mmCIF file of C-alpha atoms in Angstrom:
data_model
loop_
_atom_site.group_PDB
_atom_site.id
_atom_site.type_symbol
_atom_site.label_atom_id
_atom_site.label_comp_id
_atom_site.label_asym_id
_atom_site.label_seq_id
_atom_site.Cartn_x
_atom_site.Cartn_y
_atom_site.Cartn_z
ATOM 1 C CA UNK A 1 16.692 24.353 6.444
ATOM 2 C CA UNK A 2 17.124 20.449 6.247
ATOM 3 C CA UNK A 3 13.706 18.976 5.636
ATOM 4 C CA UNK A 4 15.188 15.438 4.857
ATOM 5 C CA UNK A 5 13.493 15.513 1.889
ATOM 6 C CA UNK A 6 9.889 16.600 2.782
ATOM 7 C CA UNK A 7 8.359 18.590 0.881
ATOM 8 C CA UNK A 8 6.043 21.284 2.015
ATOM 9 C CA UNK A 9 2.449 21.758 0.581
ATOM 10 C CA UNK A 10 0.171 24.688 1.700
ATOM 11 C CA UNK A 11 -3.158 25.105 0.445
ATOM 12 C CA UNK A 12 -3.809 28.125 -1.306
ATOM 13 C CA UNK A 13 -7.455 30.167 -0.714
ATOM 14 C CA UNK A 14 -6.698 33.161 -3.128
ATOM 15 C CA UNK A 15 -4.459 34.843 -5.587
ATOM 16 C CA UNK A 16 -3.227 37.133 -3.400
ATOM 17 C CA UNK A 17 -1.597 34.691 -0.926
ATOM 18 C CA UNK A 18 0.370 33.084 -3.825
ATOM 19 C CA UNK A 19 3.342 35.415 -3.976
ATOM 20 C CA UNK A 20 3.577 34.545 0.298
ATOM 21 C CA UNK A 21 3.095 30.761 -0.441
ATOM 22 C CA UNK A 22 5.699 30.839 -3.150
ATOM 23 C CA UNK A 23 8.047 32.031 -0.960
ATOM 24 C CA UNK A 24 7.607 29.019 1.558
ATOM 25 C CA UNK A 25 5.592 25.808 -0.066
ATOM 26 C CA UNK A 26 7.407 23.901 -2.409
ATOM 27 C CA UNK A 27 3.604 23.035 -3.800
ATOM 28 C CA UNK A 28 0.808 25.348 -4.202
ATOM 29 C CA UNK A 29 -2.666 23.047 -2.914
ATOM 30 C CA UNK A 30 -5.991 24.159 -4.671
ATOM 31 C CA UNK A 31 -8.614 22.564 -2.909
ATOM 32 C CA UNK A 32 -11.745 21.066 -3.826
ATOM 33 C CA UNK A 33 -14.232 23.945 -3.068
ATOM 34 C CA UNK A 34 -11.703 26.265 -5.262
ATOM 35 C CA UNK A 35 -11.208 23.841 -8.114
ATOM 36 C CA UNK A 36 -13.707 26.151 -10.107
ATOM 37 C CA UNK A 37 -12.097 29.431 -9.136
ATOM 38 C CA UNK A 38 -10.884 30.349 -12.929
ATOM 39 C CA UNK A 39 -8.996 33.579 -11.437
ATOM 40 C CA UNK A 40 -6.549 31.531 -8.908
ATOM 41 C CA UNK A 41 -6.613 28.821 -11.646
ATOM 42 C CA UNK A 42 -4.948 31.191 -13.780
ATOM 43 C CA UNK A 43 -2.655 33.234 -11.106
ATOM 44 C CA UNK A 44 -1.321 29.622 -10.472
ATOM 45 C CA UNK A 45 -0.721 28.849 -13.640
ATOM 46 C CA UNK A 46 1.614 32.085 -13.491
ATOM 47 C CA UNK A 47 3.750 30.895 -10.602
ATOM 48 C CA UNK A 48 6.815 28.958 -10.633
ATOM 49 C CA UNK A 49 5.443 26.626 -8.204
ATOM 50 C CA UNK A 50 4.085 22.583 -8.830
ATOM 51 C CA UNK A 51 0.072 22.862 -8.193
ATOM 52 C CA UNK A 52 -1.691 20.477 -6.428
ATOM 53 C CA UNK A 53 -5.123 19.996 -7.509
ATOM 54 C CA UNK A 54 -7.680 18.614 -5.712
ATOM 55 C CA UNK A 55 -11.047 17.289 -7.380
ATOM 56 C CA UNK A 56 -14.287 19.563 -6.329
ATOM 57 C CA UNK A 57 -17.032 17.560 -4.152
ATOM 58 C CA UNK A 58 -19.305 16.688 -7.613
ATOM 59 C CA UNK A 59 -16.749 17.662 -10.346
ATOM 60 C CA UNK A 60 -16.788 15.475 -13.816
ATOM 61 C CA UNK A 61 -13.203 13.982 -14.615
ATOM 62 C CA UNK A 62 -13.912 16.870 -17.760
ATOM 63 C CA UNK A 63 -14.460 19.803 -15.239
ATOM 64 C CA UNK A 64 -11.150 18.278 -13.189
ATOM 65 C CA UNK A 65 -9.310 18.108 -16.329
ATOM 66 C CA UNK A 66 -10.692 21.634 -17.239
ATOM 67 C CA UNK A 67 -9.235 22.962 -14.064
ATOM 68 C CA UNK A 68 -6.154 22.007 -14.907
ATOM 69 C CA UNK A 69 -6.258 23.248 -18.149
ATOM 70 C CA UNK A 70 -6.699 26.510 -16.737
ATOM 71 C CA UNK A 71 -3.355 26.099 -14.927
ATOM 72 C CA UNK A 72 -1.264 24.693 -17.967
ATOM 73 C CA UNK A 73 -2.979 27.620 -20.208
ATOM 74 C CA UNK A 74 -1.809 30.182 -18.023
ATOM 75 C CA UNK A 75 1.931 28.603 -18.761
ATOM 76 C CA UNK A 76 2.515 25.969 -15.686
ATOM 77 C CA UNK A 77 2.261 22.264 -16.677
ATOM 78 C CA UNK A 78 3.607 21.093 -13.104
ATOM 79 C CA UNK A 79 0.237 19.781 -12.172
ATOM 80 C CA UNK A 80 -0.785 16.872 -10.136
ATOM 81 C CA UNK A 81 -4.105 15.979 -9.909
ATOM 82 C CA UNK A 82 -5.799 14.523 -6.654
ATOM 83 C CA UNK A 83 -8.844 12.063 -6.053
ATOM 84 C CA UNK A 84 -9.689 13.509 -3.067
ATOM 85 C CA UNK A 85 -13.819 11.730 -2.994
ATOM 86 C CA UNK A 86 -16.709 12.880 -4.725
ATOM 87 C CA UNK A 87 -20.189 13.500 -3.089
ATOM 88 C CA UNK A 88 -22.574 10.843 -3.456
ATOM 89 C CA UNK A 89 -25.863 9.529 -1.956
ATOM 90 C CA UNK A 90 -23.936 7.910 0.210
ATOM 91 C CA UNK A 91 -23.741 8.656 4.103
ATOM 92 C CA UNK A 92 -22.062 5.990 5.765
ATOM 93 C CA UNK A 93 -18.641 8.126 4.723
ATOM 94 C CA UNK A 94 -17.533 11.449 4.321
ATOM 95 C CA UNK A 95 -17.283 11.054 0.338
ATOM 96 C CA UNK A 96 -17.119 8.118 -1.965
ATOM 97 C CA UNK A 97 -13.635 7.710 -3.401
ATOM 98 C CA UNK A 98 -13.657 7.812 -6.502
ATOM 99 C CA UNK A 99 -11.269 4.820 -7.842
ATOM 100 C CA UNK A 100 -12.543 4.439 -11.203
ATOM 101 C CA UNK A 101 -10.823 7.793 -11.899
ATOM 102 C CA UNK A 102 -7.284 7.198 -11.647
ATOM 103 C CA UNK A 103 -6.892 4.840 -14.713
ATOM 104 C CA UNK A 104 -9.148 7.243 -16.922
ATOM 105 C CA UNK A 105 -7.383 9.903 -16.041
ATOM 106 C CA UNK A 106 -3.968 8.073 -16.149
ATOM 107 C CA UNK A 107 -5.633 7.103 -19.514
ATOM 108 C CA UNK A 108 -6.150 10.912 -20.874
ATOM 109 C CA UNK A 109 -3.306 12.949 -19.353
ATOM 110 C CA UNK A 110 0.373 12.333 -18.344
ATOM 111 C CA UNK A 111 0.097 14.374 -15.379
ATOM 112 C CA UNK A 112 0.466 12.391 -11.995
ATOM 113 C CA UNK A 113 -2.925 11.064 -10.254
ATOM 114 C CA UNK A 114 -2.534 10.801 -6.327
ATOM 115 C CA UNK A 115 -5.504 9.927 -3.836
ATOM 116 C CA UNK A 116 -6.339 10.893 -0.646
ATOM 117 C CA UNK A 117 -8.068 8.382 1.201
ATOM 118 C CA UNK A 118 -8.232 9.827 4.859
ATOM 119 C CA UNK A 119 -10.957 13.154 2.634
ATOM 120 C CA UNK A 120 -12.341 10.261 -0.042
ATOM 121 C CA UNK A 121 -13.786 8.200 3.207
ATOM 122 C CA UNK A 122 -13.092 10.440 6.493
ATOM 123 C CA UNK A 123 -13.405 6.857 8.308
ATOM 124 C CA UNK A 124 -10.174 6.209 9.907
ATOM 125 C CA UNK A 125 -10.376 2.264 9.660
ATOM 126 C CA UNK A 126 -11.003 2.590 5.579
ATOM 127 C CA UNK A 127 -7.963 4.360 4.930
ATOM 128 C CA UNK A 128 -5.518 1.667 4.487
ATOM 129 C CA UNK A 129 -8.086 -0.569 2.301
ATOM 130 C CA UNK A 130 -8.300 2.256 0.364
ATOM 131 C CA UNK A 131 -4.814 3.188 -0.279
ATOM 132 C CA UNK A 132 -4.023 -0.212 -0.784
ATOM 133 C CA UNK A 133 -6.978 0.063 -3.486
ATOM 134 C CA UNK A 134 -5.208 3.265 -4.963
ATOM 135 C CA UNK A 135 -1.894 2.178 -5.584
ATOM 136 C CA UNK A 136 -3.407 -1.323 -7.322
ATOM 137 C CA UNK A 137 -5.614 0.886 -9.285
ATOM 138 C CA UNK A 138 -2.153 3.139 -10.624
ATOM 139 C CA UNK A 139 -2.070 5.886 -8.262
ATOM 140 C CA UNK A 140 1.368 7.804 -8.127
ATOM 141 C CA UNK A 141 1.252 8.727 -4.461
ATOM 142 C CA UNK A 142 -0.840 9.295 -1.408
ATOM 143 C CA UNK A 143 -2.040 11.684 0.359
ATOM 144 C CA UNK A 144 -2.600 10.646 4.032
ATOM 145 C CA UNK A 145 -4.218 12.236 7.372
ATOM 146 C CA UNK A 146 -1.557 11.479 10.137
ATOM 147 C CA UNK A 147 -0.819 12.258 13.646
ATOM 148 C CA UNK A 148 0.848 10.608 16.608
ATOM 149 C CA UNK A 149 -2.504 10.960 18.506
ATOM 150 C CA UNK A 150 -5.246 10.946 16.115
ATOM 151 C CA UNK A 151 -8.181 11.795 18.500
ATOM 152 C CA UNK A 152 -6.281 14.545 19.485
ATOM 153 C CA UNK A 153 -5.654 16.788 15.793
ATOM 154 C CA UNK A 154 -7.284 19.744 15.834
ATOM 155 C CA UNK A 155 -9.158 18.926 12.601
ATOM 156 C CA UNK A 156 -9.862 16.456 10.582
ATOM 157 C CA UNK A 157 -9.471 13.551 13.630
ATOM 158 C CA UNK A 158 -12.428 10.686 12.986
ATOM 159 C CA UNK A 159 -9.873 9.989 9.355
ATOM 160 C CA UNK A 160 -6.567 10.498 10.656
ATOM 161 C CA UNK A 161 -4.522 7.506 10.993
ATOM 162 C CA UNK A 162 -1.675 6.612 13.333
ATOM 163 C CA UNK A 163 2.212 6.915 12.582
ATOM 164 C CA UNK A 164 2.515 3.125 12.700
ATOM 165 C CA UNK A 165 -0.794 2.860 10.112
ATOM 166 C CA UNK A 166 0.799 5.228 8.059
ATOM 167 C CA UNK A 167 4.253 2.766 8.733
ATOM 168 C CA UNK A 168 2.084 -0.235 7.237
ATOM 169 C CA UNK A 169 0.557 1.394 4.776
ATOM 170 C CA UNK A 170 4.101 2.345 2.860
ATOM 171 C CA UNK A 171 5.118 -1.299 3.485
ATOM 172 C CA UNK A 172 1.743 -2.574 1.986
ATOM 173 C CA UNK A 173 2.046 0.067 -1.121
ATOM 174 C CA UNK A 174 5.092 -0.970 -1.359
ATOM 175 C CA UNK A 175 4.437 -4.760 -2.262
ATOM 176 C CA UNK A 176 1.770 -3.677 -4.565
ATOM 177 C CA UNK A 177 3.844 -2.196 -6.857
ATOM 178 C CA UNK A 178 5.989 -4.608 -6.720
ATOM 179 C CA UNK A 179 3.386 -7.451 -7.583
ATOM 180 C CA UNK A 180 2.030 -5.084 -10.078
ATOM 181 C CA UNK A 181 5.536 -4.818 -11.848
ATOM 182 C CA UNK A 182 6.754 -8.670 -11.273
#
């Protein structure tokens, strides 16, 4: 079917589901609490599939880059790595976004960085600060909460934005880059 160009992404919770996903997801998502699951690591690493991989709540930029080693190891370097928010002290948000790791990484590893502000902050009005923040700091995408009635998603609602934030945000990212490349 037509997706007019969307890709599909579809977390994946154990090896076993990965022949299913395959099938379906044009990305395979680890998330953060299976970052350090070395068996699914290395089952994706088998598939023909891009991987998604999300940074674990306290992992090192070492223990990210680890994980994906795991992955390219097992003979899949289609990897992109996400700064999905680390655990902090912090309580006034969800996580603290890590920024600082997108030019290291970008720094160690030719892989593509993306960030997920709507997880790093789950604060619905910091999302578009810190997306804005992400692309400036050399981000290669976004990954962003949305729904046409935020309070209304079944999970995840206090960070999802709007269709028209999301609208503004893609406008905003895209005169970044721009002024980053004049």
């Amino acid at each position: 079917a037509d997706r007019h160009g969307l890709l599909l992404v579809g977390e994946v919770l154990d090896a076993t589901q990965i022949p299913v996903a395959a099938r379906y997801l044009d990305v395979l998502q680890v998330g953060a609490r299976n970052m350090y699951n070395t068996t699914l690591l290395r089952e994706l690493g088998r598939a023909r599939r891009p991987v998604l991989l999300k940074r674990g709540f306290s992992a090192t930029l070492e223990e990210w880059l680890g994980a994906a080693e795991y992955i390219a190891a097992a003979g899949n370097p289609r990897i992109i790595l996400c700064e999905r928010g680390i655990r902090t002290f912090e309580t006034a948000t969800r996580n603290t976004l890590d920024l600082n790791a997108v030019p290291l990484v970008r720094a160690r590893t030719r892989l593509p960085v993306v960030v997920d502000p709507s997880h790093g902050t789950g604060v619905r009005e910091m999302v578009p600060a810190m997306a804005n923040a992400a692309v400036a700091a050399g981000a290669d995408g976004l990954l962003l909460e949305v729904h046409t009635h935020p309070d209304r998603a079944t999970s995840d609602a206090r960070q999802t934005i709007t269709t028209a934030a999301l609208h503004r945000i893609v406008d905003d990212a895209i005169r970044i880059r721009h002024a980053l490349s004049s």
